Short mmCIF file of C-alpha atoms and ligand atoms in Angstrom, two decimals:
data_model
loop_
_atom_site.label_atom_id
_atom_site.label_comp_id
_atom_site.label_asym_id
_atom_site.label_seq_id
_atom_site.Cartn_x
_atom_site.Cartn_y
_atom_site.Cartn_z
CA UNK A 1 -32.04 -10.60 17.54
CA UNK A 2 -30.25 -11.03 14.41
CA UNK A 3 -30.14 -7.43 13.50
CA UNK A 4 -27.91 -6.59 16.92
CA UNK A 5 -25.19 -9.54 16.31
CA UNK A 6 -24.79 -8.10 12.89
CA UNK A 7 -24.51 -4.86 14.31
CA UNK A 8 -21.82 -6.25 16.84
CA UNK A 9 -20.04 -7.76 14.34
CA UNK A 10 -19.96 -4.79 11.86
CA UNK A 11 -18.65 -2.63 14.84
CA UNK A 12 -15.74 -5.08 15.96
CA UNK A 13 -14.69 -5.25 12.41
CA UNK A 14 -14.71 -1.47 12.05
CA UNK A 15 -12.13 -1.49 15.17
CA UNK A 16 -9.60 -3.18 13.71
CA UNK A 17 -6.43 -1.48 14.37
CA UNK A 18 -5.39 -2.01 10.65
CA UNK A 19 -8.34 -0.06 9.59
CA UNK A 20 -7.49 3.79 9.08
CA UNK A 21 -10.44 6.16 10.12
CA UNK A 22 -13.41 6.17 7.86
CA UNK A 23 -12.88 2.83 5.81
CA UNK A 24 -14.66 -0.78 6.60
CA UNK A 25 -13.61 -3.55 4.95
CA UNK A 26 -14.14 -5.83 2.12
CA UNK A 27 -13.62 -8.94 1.02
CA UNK A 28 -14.27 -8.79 -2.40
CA UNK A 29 -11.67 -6.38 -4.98
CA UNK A 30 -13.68 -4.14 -6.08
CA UNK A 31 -12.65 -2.51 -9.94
CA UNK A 32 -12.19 1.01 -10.20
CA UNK A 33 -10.65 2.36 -13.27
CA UNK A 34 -11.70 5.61 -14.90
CA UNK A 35 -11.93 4.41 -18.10
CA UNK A 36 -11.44 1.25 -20.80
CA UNK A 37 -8.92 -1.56 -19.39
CA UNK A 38 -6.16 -1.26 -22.11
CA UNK A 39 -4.46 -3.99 -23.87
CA UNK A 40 -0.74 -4.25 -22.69
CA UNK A 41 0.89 -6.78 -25.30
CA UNK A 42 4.13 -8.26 -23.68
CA UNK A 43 6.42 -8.26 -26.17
CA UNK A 44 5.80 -4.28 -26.46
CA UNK A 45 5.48 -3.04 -22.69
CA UNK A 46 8.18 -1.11 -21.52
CA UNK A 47 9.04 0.84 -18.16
CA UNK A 48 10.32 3.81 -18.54
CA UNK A 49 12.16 5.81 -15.37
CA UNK A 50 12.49 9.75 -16.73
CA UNK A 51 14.90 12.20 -14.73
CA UNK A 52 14.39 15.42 -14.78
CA UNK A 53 17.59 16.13 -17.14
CA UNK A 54 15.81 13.92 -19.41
CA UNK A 55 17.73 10.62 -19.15
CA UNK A 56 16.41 7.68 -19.65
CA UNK A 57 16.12 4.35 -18.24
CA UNK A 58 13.93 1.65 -19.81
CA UNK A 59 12.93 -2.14 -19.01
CA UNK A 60 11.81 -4.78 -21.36
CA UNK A 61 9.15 -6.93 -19.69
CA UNK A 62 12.25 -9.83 -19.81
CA UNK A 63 14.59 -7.60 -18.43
CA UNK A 64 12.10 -6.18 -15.68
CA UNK A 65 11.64 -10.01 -14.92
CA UNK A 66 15.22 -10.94 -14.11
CA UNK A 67 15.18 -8.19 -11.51
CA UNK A 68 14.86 -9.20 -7.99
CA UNK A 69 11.57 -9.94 -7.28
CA UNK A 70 10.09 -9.35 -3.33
CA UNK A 71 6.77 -10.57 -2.18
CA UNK A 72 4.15 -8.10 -0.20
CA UNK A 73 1.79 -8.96 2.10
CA UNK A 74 -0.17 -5.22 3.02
CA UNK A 75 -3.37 -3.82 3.62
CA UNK A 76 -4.93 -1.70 0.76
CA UNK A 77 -7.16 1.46 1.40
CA UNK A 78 -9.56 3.28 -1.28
CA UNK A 79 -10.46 6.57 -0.67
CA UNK A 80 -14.09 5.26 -1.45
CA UNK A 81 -13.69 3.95 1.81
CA UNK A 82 -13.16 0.13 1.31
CA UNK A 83 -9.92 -1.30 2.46
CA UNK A 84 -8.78 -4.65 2.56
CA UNK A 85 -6.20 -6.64 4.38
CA UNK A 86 -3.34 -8.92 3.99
CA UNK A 87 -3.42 -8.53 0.01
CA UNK A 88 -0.21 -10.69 -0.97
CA UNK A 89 1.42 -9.40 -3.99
CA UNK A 90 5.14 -9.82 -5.90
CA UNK A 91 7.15 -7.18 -7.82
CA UNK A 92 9.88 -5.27 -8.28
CA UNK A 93 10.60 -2.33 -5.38
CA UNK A 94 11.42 0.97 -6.54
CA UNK A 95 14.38 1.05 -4.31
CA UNK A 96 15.85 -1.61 -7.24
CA UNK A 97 14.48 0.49 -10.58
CA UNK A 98 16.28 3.73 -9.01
CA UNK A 99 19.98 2.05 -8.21
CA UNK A 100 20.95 3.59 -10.97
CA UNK A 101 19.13 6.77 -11.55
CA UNK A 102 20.62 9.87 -10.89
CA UNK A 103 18.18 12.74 -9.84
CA UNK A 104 17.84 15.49 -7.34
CA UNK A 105 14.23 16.51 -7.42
CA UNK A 106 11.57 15.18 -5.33
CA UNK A 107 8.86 14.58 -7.33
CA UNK A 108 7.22 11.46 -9.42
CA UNK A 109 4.48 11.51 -11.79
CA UNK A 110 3.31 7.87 -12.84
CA UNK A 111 2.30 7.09 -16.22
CA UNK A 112 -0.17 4.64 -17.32
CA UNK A 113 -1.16 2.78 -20.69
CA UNK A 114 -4.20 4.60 -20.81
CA UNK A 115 -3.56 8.45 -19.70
CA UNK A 116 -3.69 7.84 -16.48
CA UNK A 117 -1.80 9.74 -14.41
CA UNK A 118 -0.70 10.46 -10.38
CA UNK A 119 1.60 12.29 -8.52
CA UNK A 120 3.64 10.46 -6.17
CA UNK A 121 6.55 12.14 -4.11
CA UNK A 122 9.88 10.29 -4.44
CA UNK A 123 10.11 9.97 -0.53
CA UNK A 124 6.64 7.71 -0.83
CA UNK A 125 8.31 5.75 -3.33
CA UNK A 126 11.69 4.85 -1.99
CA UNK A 127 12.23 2.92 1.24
CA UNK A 128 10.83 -0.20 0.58
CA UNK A 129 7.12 1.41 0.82
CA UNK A 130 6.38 0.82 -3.14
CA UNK A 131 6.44 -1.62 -5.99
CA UNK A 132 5.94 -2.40 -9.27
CA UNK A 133 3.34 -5.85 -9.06
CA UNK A 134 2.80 -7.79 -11.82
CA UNK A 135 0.95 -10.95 -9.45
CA UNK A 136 -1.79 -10.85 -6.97
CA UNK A 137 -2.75 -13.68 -5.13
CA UNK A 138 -0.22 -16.31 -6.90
CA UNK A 139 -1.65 -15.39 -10.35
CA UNK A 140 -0.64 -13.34 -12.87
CA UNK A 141 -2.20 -9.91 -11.89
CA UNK A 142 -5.60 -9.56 -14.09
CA UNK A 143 -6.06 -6.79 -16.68
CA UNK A 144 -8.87 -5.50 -14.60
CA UNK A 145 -6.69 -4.57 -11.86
CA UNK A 146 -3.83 -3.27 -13.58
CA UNK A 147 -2.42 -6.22 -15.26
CA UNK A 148 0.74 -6.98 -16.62
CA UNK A 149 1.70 -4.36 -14.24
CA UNK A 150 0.65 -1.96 -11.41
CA UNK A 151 2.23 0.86 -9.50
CA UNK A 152 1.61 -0.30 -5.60
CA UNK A 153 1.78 2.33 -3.14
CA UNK A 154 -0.01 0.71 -0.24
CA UNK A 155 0.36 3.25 2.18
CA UNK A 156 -1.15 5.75 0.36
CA UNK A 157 -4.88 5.36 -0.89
CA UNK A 158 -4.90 3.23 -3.49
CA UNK A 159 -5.57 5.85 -6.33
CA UNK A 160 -1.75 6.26 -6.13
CA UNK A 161 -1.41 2.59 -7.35
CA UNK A 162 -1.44 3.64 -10.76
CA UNK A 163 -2.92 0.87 -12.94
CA UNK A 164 -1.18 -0.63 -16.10
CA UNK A 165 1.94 1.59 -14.89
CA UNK A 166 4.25 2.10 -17.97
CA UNK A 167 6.99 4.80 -16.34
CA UNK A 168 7.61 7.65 -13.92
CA UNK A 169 8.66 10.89 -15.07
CA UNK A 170 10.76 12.84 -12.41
CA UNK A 171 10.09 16.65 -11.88
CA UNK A 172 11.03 19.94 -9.78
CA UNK A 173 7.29 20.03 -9.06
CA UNK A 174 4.60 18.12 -7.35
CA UNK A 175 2.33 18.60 -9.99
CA UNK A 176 -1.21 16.70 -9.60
CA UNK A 177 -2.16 13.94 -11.69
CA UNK A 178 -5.45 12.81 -13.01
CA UNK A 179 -7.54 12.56 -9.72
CA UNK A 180 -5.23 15.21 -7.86
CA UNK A 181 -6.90 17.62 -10.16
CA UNK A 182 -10.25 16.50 -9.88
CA UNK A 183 -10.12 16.98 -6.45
CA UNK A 184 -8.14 14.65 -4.90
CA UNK A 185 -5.67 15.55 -2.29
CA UNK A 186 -1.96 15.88 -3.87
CA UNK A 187 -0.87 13.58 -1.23
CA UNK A 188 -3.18 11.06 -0.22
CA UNK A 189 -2.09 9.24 3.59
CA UNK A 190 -5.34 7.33 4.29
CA UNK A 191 -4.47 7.58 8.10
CA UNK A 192 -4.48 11.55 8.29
CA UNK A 193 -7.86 11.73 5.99
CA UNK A 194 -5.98 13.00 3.07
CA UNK A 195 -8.74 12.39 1.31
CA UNK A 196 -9.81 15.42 -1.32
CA UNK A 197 -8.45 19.53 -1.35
N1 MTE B 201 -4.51 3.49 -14.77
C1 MTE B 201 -5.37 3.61 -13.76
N2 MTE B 201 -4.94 3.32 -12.52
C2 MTE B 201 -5.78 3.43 -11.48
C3 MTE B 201 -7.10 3.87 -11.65
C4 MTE B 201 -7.53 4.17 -12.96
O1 MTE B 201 -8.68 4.57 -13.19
N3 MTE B 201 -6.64 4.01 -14.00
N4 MTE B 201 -7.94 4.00 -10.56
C5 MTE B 201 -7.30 4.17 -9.25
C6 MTE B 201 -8.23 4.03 -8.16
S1 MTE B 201 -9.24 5.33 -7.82
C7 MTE B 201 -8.22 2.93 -7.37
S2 MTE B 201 -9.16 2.83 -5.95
C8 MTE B 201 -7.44 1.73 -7.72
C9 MTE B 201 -8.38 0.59 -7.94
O2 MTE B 201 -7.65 -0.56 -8.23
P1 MTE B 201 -8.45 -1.89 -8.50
O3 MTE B 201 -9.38 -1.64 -9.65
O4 MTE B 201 -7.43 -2.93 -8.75
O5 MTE B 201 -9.23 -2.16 -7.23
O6 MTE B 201 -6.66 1.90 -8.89
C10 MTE B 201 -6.14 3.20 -9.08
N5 MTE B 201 -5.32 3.13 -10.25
MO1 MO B 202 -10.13 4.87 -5.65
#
């Protein structure tokens, strides 16, 4: 009977090894932003590292695009419990924005045009385990999504993956950001059910 293959199939899927516990997965890429998708103009978005003795580093969109650029090919997971696999990307890592920073705390908080905000640990950041995207799928990355540019923390849900990212600000603190207060746990690992707190 029809209804048992689909069953089958929905279970095999479910046991996919890349699958953390309590997601299925999607095809599609779903939206989800809190609020209006804002307008980035080009010429004016900048990217902004903060330390915590207030230096600054910024990037121009040119200058952020004559960094070296890495492509990604990872699995994304939404604490609404869709994930989705083998989502190719290209950015900047974070391992290349902080050559030159000089900090000793531990803690990020991502900005966004927008308000949004989210609290990201540095050790989450560094390592080659997050970027700054600005193209999914060969194509400039859409506005919906985050466009001209997204924090990507894949290994994290993707809550972390701050849309529309315009600079982290570096603190003693792991303070929570937008979602962390609303419930969301401060850290977020999508294979340990870090789910809300
Ligand atoms: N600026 C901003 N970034 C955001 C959000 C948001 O509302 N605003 N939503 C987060 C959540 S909850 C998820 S699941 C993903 C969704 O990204 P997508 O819309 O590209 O699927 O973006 C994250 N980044
Ligand atoms: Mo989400």
């Amino acid at each position: 009977m029809a209804v048992f293959s689909r069953g089958f199939g929905a279970r095999r899927r479910e046991s996919d090894p890349r699958l953390p516990p309590g997601q299925y997965l999607t095809e599609d890429f779903p939206v989800l932003s809190a609020g209006p998708t804002p307008d980035v103009d080009l010429d004016e978005w900048r990217f902004t590292i903060r330390t915590e003795k207030d230096m600054q580093t910024t990037w121009t969109w040119d200058q952020f695009m004559a960094l070296p650029i890495e492509n990604v090919d990872t699995d994304i997971h939404c604490v609404t419990r869709w994930s989705k696999l083998g989502t190719q990307w290209r950015g900047v890592s974070l391992d290349t924005l902080f050559e030159d920073v000089d900090t000793d705390v531990e803690y990020a908080m991502a900005l966004s045009y927008g308000g949004y905000t989210t609290n990201v640990p540095l050790e989450d950041l560094l390592g080659g385990k997050a970027w700054i995207a600005f193209e999914f799928d060969g194509e400039p990355l859409e506005p919906e999504h985050g466009g001209p540019a997204r924090l990507l923390v894949p290994h994290l849900y993707f809550w972390k993956s701050a849309k529309w990212v315009r600079g982290l600000v570096l603190h003693h603190h792991d303070d929570p950001g937008f979602w962390e207060q609303n419930g969301y746990h401060l850290h977020g690992d999508p294979w340990t059910e870090e789910r809300y707190w």
